PDB file of N, CA and C in Angstrom:
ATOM      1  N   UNK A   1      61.765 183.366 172.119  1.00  0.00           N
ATOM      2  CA  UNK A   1      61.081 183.642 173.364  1.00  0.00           C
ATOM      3  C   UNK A   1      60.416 185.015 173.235  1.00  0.00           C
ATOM      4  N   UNK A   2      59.108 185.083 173.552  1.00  0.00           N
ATOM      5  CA  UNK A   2      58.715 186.124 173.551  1.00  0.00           C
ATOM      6  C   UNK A   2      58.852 187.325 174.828  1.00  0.00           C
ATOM      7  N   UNK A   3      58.401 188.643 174.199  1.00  0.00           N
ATOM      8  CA  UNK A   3      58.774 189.261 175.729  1.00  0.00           C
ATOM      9  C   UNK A   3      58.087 188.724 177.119  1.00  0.00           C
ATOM     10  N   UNK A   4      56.544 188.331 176.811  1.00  0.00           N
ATOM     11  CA  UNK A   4      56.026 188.055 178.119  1.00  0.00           C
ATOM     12  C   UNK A   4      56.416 186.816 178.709  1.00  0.00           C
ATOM     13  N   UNK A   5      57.063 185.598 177.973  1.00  0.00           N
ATOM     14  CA  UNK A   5      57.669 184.557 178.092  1.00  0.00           C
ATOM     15  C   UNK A   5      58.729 184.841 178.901  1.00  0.00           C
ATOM     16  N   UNK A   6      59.655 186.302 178.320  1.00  0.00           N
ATOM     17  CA  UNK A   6      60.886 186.275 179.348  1.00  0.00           C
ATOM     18  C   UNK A   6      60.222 187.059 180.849  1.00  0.00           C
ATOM     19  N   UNK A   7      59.518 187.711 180.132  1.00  0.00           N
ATOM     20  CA  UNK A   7      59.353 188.550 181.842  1.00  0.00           C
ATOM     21  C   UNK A   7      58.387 187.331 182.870  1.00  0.00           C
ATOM     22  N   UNK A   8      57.982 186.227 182.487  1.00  0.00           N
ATOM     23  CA  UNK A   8      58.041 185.291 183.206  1.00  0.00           C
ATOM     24  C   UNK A   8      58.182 184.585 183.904  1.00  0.00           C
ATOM     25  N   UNK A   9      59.822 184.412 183.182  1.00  0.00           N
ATOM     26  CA  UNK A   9      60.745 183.552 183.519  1.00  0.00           C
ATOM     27  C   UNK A   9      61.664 184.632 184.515  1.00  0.00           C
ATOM     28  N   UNK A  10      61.661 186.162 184.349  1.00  0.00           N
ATOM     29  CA  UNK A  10      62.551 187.021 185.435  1.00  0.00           C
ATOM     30  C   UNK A  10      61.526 186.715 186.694  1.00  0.00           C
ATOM     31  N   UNK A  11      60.290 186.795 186.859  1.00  0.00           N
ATOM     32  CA  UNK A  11      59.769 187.021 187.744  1.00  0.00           C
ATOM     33  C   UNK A  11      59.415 185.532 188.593  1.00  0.00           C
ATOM     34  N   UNK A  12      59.748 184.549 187.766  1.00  0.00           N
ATOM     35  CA  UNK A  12      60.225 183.075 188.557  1.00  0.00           C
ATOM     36  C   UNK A  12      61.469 183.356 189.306  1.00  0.00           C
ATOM     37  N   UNK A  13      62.354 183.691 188.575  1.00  0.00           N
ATOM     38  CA  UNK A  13      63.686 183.751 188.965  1.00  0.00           C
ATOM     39  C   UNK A  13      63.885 184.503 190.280  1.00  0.00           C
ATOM     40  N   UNK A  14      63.332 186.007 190.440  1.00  0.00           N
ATOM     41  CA  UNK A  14      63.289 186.673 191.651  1.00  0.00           C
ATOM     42  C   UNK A  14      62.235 186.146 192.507  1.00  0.00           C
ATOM     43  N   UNK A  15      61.314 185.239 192.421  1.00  0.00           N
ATOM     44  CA  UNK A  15      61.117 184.569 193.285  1.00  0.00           C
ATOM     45  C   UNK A  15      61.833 183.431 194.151  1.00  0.00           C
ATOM     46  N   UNK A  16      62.419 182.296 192.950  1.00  0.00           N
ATOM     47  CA  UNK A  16      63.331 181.315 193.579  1.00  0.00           C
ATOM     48  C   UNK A  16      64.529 182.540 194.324  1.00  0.00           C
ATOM     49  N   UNK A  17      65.145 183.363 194.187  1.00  0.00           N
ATOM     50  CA  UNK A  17      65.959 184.196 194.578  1.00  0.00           C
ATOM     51  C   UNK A  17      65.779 184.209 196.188  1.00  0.00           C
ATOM     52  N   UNK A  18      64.515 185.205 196.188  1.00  0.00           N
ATOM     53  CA  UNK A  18      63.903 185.490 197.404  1.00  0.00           C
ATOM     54  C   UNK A  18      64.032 184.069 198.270  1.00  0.00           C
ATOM     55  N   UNK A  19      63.071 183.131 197.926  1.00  0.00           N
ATOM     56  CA  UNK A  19      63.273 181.931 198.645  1.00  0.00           C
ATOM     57  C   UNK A  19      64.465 181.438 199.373  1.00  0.00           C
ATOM     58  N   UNK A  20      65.618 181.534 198.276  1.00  0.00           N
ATOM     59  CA  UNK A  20      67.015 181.187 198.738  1.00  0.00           C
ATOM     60  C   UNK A  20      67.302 181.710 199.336  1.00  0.00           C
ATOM     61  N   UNK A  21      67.186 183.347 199.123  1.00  0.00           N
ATOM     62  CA  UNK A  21      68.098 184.194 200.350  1.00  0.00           C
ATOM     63  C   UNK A  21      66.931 183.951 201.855  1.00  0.00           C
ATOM     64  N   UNK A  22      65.835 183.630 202.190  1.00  0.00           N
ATOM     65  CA  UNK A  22      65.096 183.497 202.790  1.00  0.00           C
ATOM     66  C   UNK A  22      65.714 182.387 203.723  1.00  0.00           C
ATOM     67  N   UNK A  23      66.055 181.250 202.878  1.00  0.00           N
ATOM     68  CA  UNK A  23      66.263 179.987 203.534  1.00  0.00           C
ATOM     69  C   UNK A  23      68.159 180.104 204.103  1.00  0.00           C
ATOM     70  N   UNK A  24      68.723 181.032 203.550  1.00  0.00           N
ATOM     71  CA  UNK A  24      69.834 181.251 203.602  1.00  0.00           C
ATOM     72  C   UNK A  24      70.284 182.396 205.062  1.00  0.00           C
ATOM     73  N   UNK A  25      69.019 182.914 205.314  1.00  0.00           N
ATOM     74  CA  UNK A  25      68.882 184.182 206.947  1.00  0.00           C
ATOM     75  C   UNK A  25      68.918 182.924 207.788  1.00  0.00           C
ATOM     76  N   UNK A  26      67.161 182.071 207.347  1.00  0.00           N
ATOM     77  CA  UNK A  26      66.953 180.988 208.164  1.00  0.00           C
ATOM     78  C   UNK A  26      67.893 179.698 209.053  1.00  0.00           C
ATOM     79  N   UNK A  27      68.967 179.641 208.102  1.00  0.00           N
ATOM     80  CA  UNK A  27      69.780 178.980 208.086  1.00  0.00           C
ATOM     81  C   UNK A  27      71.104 179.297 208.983  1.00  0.00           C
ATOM     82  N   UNK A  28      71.108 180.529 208.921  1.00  0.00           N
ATOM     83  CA  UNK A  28      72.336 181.307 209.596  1.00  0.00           C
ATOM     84  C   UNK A  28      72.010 181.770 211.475  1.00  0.00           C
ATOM     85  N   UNK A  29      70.395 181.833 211.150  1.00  0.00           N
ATOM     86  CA  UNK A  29      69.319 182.322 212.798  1.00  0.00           C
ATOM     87  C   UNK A  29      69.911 180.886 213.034  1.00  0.00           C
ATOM     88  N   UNK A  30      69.369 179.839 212.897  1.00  0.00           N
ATOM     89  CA  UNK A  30      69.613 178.802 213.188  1.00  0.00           C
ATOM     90  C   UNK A  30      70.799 178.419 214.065  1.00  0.00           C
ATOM     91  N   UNK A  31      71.876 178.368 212.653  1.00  0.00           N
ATOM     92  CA  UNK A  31      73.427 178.335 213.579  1.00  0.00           C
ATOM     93  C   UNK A  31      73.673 178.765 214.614  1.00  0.00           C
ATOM     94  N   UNK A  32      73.410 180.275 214.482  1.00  0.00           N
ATOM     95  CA  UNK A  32      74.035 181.548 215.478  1.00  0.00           C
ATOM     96  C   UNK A  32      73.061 180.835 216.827  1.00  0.00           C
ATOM     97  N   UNK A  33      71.314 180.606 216.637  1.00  0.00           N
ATOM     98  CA  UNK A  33      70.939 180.673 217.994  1.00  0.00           C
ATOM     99  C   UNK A  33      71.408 179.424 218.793  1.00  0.00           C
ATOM    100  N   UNK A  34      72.251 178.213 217.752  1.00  0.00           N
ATOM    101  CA  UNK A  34      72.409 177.459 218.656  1.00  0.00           C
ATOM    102  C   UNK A  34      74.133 176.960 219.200  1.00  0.00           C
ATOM    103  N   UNK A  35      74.736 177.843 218.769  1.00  0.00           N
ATOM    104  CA  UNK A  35      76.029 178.753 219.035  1.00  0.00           C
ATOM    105  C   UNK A  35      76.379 179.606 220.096  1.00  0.00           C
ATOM    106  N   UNK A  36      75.080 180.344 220.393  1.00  0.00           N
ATOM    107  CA  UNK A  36      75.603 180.985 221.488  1.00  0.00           C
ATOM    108  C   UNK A  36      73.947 181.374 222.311  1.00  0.00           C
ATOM    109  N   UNK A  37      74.674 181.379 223.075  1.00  0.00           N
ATOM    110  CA  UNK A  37      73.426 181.411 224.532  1.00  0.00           C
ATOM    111  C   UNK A  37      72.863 182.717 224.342  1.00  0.00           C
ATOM    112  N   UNK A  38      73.338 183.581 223.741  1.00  0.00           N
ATOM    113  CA  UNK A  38      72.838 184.908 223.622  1.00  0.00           C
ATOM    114  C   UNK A  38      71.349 184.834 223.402  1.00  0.00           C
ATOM    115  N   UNK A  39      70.242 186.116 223.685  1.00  0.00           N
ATOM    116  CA  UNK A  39      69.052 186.052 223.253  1.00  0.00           C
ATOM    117  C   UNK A  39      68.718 186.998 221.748  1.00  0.00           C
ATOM    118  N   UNK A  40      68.808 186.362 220.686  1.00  0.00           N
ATOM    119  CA  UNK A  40      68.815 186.467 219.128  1.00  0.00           C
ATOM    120  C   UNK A  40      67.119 186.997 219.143  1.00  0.00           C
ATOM    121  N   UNK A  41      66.870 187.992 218.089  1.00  0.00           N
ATOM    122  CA  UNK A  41      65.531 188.759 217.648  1.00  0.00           C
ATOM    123  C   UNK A  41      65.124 187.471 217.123  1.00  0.00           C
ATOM    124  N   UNK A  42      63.830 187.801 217.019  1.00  0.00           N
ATOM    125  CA  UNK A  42      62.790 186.193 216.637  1.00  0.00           C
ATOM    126  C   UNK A  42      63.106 186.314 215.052  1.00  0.00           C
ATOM    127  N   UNK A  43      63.273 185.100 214.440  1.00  0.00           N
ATOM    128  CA  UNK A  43      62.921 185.460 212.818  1.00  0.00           C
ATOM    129  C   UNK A  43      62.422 186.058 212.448  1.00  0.00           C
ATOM    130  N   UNK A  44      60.825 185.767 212.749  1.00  0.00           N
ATOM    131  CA  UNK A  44      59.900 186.303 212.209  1.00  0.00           C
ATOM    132  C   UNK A  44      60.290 188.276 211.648  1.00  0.00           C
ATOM    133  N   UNK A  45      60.887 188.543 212.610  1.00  0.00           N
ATOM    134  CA  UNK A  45      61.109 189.885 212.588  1.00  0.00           C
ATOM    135  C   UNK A  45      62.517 190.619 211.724  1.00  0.00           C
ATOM    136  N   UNK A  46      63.382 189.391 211.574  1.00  0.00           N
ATOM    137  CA  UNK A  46      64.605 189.399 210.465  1.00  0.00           C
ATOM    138  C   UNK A  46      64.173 189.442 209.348  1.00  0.00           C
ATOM    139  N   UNK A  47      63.171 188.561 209.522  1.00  0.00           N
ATOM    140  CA  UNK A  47      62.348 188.208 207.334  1.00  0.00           C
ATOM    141  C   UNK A  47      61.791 189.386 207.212  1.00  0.00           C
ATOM    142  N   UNK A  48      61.066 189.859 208.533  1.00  0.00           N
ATOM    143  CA  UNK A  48      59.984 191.212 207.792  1.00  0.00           C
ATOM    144  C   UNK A  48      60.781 192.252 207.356  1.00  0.00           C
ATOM    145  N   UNK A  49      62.104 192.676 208.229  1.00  0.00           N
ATOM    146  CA  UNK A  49      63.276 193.946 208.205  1.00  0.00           C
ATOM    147  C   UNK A  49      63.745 193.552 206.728  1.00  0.00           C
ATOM    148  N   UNK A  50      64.158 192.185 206.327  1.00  0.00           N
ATOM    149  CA  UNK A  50      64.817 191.839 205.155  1.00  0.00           C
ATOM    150  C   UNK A  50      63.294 192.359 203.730  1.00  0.00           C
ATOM    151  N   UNK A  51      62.662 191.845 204.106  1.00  0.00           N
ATOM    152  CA  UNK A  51      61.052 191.812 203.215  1.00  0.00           C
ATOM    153  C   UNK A  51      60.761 193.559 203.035  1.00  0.00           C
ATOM    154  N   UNK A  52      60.791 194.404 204.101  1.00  0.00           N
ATOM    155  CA  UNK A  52      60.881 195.707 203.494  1.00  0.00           C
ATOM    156  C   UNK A  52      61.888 196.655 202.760  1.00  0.00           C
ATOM    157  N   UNK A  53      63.097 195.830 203.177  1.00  0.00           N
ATOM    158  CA  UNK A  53      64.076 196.507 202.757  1.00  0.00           C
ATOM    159  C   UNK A  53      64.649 196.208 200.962  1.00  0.00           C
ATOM    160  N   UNK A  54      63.651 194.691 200.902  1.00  0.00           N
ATOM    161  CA  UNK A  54      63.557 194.659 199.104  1.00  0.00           C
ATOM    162  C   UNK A  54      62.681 195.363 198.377  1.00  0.00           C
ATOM    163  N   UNK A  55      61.727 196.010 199.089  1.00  0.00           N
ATOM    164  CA  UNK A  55      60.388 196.277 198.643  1.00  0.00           C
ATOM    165  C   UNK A  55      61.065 196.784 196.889  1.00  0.00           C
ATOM    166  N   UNK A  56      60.505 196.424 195.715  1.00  0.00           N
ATOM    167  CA  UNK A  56      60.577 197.568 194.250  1.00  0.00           C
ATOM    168  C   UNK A  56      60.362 198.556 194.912  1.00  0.00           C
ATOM    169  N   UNK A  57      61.164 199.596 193.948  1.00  0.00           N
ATOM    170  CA  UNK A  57      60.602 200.784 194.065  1.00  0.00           C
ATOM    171  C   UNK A  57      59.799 201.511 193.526  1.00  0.00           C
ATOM    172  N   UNK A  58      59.628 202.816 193.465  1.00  0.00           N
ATOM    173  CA  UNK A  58      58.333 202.891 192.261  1.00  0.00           C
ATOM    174  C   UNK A  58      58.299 202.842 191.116  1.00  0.00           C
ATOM    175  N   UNK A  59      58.034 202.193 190.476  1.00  0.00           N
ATOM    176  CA  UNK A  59      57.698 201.853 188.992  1.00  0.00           C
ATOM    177  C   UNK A  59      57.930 203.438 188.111  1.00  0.00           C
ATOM    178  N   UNK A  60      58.535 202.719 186.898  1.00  0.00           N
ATOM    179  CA  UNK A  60      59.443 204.379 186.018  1.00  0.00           C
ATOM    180  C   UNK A  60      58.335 204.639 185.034  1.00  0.00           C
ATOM    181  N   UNK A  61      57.813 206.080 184.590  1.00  0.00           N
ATOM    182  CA  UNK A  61      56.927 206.015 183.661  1.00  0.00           C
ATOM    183  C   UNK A  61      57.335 205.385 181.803  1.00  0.00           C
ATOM    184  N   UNK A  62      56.355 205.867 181.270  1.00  0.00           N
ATOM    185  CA  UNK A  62      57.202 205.675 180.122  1.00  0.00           C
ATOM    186  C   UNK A  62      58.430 206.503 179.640  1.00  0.00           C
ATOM    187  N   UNK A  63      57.632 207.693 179.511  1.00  0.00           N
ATOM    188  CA  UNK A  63      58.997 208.416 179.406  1.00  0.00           C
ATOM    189  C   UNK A  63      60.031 208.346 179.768  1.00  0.00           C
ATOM    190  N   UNK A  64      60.152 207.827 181.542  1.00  0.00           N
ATOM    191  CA  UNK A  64      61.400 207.813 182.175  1.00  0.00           C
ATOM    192  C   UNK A  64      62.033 206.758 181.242  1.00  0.00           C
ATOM    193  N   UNK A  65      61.499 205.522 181.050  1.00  0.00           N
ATOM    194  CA  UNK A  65      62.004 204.699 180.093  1.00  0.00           C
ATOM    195  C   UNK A  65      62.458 204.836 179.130  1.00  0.00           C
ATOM    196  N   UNK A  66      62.106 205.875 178.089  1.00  0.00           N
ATOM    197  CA  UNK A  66      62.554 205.897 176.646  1.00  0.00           C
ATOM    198  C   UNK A  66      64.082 206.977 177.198  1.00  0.00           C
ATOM    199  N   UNK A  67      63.832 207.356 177.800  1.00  0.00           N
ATOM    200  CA  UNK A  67      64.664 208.481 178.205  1.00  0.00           C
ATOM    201  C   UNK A  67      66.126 207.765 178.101  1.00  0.00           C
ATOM    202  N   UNK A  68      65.692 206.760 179.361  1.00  0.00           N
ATOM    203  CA  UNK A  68      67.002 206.084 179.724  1.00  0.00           C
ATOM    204  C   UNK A  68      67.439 204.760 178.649  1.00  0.00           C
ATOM    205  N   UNK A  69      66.289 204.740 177.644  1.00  0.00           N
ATOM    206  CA  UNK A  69      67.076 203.859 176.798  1.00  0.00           C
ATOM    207  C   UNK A  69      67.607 204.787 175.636  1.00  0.00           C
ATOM    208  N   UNK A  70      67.412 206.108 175.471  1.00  0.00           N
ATOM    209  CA  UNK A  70      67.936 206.661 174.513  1.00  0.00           C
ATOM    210  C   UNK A  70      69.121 206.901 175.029  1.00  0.00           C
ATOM    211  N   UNK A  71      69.771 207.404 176.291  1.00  0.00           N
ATOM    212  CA  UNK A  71      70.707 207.446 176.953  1.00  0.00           C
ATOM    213  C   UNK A  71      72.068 206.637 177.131  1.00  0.00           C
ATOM    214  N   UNK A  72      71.136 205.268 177.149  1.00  0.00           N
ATOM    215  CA  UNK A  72      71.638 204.106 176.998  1.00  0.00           C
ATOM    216  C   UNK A  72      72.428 204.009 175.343  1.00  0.00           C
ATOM    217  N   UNK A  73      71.592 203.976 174.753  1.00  0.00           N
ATOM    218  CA  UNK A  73      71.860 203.875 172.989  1.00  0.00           C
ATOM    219  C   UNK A  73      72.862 204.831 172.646  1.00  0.00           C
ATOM    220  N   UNK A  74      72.890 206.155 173.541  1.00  0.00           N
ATOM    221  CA  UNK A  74      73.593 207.520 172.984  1.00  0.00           C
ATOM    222  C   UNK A  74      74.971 206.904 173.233  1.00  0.00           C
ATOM    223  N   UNK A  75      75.368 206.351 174.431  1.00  0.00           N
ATOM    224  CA  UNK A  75      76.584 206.143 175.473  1.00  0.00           C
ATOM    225  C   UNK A  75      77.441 205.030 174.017  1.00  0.00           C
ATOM    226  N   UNK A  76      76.680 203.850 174.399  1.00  0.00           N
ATOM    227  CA  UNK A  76      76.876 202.857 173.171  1.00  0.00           C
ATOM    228  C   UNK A  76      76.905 203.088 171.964  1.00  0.00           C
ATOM    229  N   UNK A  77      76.826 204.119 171.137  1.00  0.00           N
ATOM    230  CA  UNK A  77      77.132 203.968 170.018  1.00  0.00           C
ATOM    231  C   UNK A  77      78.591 205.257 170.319  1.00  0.00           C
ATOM    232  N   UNK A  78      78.594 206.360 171.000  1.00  0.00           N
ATOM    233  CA  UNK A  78      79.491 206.555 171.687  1.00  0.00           C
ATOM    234  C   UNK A  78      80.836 205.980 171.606  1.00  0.00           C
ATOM    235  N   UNK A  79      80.807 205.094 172.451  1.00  0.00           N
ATOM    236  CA  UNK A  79      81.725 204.224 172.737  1.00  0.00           C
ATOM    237  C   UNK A  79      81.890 203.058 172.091  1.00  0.00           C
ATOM    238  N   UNK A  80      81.266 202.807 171.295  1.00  0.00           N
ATOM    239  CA  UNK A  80      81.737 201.916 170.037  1.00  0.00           C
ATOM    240  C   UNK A  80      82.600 202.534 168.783  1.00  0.00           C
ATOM    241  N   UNK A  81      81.965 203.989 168.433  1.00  0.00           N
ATOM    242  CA  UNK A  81      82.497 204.660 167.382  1.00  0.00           C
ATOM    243  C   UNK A  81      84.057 205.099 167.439  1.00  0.00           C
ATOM    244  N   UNK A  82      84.183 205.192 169.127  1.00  0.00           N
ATOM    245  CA  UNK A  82      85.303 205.642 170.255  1.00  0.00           C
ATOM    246  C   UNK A  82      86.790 204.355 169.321  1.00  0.00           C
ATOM    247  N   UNK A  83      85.976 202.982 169.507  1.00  0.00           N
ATOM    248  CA  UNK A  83      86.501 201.699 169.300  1.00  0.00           C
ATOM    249  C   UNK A  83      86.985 201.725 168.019  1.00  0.00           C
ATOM    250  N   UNK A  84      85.967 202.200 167.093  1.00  0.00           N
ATOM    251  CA  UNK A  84      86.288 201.776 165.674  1.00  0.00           C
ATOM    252  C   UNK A  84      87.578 202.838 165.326  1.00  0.00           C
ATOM    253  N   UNK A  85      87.755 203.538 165.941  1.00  0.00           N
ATOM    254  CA  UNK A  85      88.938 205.187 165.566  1.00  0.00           C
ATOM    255  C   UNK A  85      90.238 204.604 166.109  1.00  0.00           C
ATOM    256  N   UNK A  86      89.977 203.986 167.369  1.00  0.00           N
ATOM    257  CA  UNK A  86      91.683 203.261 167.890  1.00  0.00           C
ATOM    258  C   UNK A  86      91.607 202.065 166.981  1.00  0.00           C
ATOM    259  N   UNK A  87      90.876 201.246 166.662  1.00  0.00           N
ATOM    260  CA  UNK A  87      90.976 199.876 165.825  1.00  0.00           C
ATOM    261  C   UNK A  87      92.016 200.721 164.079  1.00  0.00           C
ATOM    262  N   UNK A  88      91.762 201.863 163.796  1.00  0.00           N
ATOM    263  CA  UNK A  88      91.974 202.355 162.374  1.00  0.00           C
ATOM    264  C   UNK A  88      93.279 202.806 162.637  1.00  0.00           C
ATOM    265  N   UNK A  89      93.909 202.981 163.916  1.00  0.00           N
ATOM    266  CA  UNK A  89      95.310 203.508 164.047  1.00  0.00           C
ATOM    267  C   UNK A  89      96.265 202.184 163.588  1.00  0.00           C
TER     268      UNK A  89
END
């Protein structure tokens, strides 16, 4: 699989996601409004509160990236080398 193949397939995925949890608010407005006599906020206005509150955030430069994968790499070999010293006892 190539990379743009997978980033694809992530960005299907957080879509079907969205959908579900979408149909899953929908589903619950539903119950609740016909549960109790109470007067419940309109959907429309649950999806938008839910819809900003996923918004991405801002996109990392490159640098921030290499940064945090060198970081990443530092930790992990780290803590593998950590492994191989108790494995030798």
């Amino acid at each position: 699989m190539t990379p743009h193949e997978l980033n694809l397939h992530i960005h299907a995925y957080t879509d079907r996601m969205k959908v579900d949890a979408e149909e899953r608010i929908t589903m619950a407005y539903l119950m609740a409004s016909w549960s109790r006599a109470d007067k419940l906020p309109s959907l429309k206005s649950i999806l938008q509160k839910v819809e900003q509150s996923g918004k991405p955030k801002q996109a990392k430069t490159t640098e921030q990236l290499i940064a945090f994968a060198q970081k990443m790499h530092e930790d992990f070999m780290s803590r593998s080398g950590e492994e191989n010293e108790s494995n030798d006892l």
